[in-house]
XYZ file of C-alpha atoms in Angstrom:
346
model
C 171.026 -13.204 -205.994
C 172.098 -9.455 -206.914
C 169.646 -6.911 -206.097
C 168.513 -6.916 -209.976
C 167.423 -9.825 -210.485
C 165.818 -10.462 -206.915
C 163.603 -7.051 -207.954
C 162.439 -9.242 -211.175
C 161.642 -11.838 -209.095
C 159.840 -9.968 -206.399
C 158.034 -8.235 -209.352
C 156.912 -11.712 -210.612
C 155.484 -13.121 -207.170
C 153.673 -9.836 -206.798
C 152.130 -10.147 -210.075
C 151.409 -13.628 -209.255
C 149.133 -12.284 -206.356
C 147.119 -10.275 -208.889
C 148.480 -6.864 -208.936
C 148.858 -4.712 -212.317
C 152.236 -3.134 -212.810
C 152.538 0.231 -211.177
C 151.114 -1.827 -207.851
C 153.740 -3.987 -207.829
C 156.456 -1.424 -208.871
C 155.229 0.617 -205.627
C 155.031 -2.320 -203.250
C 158.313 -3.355 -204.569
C 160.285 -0.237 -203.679
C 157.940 -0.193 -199.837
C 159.485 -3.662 -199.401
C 162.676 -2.723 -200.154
C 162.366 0.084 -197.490
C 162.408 2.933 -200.041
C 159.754 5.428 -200.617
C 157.496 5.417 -203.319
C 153.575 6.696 -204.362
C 151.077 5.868 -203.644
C 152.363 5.125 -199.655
C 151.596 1.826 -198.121
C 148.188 2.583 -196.806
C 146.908 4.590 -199.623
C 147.873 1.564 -201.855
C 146.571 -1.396 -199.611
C 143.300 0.542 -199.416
C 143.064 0.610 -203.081
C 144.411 -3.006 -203.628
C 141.897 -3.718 -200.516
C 139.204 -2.063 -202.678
C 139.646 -3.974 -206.150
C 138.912 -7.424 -203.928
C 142.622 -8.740 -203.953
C 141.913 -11.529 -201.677
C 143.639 -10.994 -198.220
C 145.068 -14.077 -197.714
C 146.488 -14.472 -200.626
C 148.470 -11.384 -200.924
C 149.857 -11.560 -196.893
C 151.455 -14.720 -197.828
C 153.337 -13.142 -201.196
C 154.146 -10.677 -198.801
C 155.643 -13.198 -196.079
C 157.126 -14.881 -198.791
C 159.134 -11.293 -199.592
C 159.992 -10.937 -196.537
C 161.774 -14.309 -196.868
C 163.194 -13.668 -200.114
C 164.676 -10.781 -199.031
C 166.338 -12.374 -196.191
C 167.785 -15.265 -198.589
C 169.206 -12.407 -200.536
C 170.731 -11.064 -197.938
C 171.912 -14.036 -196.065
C 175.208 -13.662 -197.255
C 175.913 -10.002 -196.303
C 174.676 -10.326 -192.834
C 176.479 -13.354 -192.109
C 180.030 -11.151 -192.611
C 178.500 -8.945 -189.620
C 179.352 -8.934 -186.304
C 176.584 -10.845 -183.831
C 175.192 -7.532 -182.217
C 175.262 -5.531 -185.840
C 173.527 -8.734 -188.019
C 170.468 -8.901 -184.968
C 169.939 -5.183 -185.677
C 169.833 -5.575 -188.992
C 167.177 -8.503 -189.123
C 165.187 -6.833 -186.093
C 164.915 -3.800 -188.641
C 163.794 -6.338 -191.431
C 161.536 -7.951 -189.838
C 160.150 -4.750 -188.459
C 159.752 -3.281 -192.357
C 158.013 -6.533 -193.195
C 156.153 -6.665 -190.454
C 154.528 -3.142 -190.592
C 153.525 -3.510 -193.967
C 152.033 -6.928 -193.171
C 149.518 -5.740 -190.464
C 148.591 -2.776 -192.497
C 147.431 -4.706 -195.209
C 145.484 -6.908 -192.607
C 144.228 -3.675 -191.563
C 143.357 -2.258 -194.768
C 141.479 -5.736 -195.503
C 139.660 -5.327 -192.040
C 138.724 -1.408 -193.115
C 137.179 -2.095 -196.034
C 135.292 -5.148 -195.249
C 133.893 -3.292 -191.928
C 132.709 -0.052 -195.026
C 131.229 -2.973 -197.084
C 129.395 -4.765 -194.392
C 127.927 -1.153 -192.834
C 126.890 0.035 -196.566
C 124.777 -3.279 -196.711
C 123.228 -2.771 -193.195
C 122.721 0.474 -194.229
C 120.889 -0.116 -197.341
C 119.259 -2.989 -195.457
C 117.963 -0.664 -193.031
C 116.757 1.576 -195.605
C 114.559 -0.872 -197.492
C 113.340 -2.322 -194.393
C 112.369 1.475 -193.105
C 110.711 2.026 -196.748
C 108.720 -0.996 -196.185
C 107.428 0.314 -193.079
C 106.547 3.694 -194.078
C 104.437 1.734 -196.734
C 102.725 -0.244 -194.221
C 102.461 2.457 -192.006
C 100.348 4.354 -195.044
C 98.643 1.223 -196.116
C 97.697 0.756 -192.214
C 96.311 4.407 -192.040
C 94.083 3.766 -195.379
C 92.484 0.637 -194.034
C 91.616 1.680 -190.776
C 91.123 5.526 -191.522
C 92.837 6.085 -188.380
C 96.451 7.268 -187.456
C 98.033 7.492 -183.516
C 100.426 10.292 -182.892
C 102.771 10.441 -180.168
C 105.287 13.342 -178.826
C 106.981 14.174 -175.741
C 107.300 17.491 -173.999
C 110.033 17.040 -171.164
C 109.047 13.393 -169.801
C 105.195 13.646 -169.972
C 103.759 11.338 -173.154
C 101.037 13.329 -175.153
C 99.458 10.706 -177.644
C 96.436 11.459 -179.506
C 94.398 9.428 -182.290
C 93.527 11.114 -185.202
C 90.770 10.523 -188.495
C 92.458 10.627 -191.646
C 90.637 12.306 -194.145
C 93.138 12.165 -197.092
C 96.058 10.541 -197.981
C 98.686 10.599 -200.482
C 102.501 9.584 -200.833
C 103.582 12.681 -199.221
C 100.994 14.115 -197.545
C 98.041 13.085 -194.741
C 95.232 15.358 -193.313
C 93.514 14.580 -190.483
C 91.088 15.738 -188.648
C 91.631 18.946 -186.282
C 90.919 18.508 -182.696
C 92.132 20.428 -179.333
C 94.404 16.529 -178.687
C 95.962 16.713 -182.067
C 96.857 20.628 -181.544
C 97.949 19.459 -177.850
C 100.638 16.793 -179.566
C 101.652 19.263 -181.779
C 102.081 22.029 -179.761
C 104.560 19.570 -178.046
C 107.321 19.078 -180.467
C 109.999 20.931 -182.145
C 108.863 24.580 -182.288
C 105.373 22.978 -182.618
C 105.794 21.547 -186.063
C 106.962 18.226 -185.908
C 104.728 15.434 -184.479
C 105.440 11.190 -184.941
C 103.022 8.554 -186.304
C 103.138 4.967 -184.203
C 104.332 2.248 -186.834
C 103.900 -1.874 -186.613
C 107.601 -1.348 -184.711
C 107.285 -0.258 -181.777
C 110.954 0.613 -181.900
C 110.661 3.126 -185.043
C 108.215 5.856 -186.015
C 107.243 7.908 -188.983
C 107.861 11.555 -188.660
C 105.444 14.099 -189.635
C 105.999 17.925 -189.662
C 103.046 20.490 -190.055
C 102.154 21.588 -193.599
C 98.951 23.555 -192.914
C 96.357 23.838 -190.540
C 93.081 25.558 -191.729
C 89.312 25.518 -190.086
C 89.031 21.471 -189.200
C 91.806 19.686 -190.888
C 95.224 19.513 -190.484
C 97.983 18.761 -193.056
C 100.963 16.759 -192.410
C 103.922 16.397 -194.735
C 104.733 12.512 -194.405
C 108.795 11.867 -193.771
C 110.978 9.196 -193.194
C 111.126 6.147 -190.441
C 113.266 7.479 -186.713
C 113.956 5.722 -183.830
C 111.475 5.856 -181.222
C 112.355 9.523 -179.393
C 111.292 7.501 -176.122
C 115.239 7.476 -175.530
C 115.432 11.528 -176.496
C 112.972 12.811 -174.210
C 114.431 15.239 -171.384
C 113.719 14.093 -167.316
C 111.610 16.575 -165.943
C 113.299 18.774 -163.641
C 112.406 21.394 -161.000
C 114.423 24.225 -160.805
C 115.895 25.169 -157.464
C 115.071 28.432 -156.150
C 118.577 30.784 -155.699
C 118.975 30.064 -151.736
C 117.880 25.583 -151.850
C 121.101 24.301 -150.311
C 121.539 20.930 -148.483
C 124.519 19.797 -146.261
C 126.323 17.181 -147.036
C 127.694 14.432 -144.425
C 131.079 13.322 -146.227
C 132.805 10.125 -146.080
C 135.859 11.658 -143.577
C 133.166 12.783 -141.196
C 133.456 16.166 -142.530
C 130.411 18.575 -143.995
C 129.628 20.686 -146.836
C 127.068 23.073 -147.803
C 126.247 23.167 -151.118
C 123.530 24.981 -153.276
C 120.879 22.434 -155.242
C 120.764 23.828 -158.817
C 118.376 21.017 -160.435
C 116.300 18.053 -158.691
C 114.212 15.242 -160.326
C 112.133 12.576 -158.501
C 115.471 10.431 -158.699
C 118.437 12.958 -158.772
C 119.920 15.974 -158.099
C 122.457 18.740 -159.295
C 124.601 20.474 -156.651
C 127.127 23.338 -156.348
C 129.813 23.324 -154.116
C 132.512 26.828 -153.753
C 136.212 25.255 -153.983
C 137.574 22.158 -154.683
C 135.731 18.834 -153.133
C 137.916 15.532 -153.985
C 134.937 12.718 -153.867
C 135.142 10.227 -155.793
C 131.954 8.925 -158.434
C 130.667 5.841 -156.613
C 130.859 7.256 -152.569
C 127.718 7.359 -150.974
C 126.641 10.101 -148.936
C 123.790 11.942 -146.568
C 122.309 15.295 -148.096
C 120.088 16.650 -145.666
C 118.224 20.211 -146.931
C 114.957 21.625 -148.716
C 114.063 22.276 -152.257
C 111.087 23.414 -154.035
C 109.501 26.754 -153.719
C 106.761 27.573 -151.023
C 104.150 26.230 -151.060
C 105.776 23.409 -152.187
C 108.612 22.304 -150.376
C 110.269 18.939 -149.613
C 112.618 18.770 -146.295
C 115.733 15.939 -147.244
C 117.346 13.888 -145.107
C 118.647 10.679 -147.262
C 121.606 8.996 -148.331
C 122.646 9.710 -151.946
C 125.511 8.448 -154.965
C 128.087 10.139 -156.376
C 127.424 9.909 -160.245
C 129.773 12.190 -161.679
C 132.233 15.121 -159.880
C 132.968 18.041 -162.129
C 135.530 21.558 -160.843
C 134.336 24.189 -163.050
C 135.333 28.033 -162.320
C 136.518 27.852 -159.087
C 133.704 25.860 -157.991
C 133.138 21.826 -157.864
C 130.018 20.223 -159.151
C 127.915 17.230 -158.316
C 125.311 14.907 -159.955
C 123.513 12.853 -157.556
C 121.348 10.225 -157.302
C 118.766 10.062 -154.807
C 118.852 7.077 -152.413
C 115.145 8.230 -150.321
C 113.081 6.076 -148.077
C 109.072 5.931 -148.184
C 107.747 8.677 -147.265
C 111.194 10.759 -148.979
C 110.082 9.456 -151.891
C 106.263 9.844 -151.942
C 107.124 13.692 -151.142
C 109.593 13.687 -154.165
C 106.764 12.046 -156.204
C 104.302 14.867 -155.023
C 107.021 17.509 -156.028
C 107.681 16.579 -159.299
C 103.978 15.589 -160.248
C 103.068 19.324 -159.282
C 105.631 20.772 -161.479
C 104.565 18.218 -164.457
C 100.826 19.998 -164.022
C 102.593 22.938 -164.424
C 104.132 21.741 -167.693
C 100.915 20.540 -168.640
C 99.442 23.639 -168.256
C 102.231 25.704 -170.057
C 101.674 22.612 -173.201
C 98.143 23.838 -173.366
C 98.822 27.254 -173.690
C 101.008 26.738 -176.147
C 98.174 24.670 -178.160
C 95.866 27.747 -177.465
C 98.422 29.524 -179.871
């Protein structure tokens, strides 16, 4: 078979799979090694796209692979051993390469069809909730807000006075101002849904003598998994010692501490690996609150930064470590209280 008429009939099986002319005349010319537009994954995206079916077209395409090796049959025979095995590794190669990127292609555009269905899925579902959320609030004339500032919860129930499609005022109170106050620059506030996995958020429209007036938006994760550990800052000179794994020691300055983990600073390079487990004996907190440490604690992460090496820990404390941690952090969380309120006062 000349090279003519094994084109025709390459044309003809590729038609066969269900591709219009100037697809086949481009696939043609990739299979023959030559260049041509659109390139190979441009044009299995697009033949991907008008629902050629998969199958189908990988075995025309195996099936050009093999006519193109019964063409050339004859030529490669007249090689030499070493020269014909180069020449059908590179043909197999060719055929090969196009072969997996149509199987990719296929796999592409199946995984954009299946995530624009759970994505319009997921937006019906979340419209039906924001109507049941609405329809909930009209029946019981009642609506529970939640928001977190740092890790504290502030909920607060609310009377709804009026309600329309876009909009919901509710009764003002010094709770509702409180869970306000807490979110984003002290606009933005959610509404609990029948999911306790999704909420409806609501961002400050108004607020005038007793009511307040809250734009309704659309459904959002819980923000349970957003909120922020609270943290108490480390005055400039809190440093602990650390016992290292070689017998050695280290002093290094606390930057951050929670009840269950702590930020440190050490000058110069420290080579620990995440996962060693260490003593950190020290104090942190500012008079009059102070903890003394003494307890083992984890390598999470080791990061050199600037000439200096730091350290996220997790705290490993026994009893009464950890009652004095829990004392420390629940005085800085009246603290935060405190600053919440003030900023509800405004």
């Amino acid at each position: 078979m000349d090279a003519g008429a094994w084109r025709e009939h390459l044309l003809a099986l590729l038609g066969d799979a269900g591709l219009d002319g100037p697809a086949c005349a481009a696939l043609a010319t990739h299979l023959a090694g030559g260049q041509a537009e659109p390139g190979p994954a441009t044009l299995f995206a697009t033949l991907a796209a008008a629902d050629i079916p998969a199958a189908g077209l990988l075995r025309t395409l195996v099936a050009a692979q093999e006519l193109e090796l019964e063409r050339r049959l004859p030529e490669l025979e007249a090689l030499d051993p070493a020269r014909r095995c180069d020449e059908l590794r590179l043909l197999v190669a060719r055929h090969g390469a196009l072969q997996t990127q149509w199987v990719v292609a296929c796999d592409r555009h199946h995984a954009a069809v299946l995530a624009a269905q759970r994505a319009e899925l997921d937006h019906v579902r979340d419209e039906l909730l924001r109507e049941q959320t609405l329809g909930d609030w009209q029946r019981r004339g009642q609506l529970d807000l939640l928001n977190y500032f740092h890790e504290l919860q502030v909920p607060a129930s609310a009377r709804v006075l009026e309600l329309s499609p876009g909009y919901v005022t509710i009764a003002r109170s010094p709770r509702v101002l409180t869970t306000l106050a807490a979110g984003e620059r002290g606009r933005t506030v959610y509404a609990l849904t029948r999911d306790p996995t999704r909420v409806l958020l609501l961002e400050r429209h108004g607020i005038r003598d007793d009511i307040v007036v809250l734009r309704i938006g659309g459904v959002h994760p819980h923000p349970q998994g957003a909120r922020r550990r609270l943290r108490v800052s480390a005055d400039a000179e809190a440093h602990v010692t650390l016992q290292l794994p070689d017998g050695g020691a280290s002093g290094a300055r606390v930057t951050d501490c929670s009840v269950g983990g702590m930020g440190i600073e050490v000058p110069g390079r420290l080579v620990l690996p995440a996962g060693a487990h260490l003593r950190a004996q020290g104090r942190i907190g500012r008079p009059p609150r102070q903890v003394d440490l003494d307890l083992r604690v984890l390598v999470r992460w080791v990061a050199e930064e600037g000439g200096r090496t730091r350290l996220g820990l997790e705290l490993l404390p026994g009893p009464g470590q950890q009652e004095a941690l829990d004392r420390l952090v629940r005085d800085y969380e009246q603290e935060a209280i405190r600053a919440l309120n003030l900023l509800a006062d405004d």
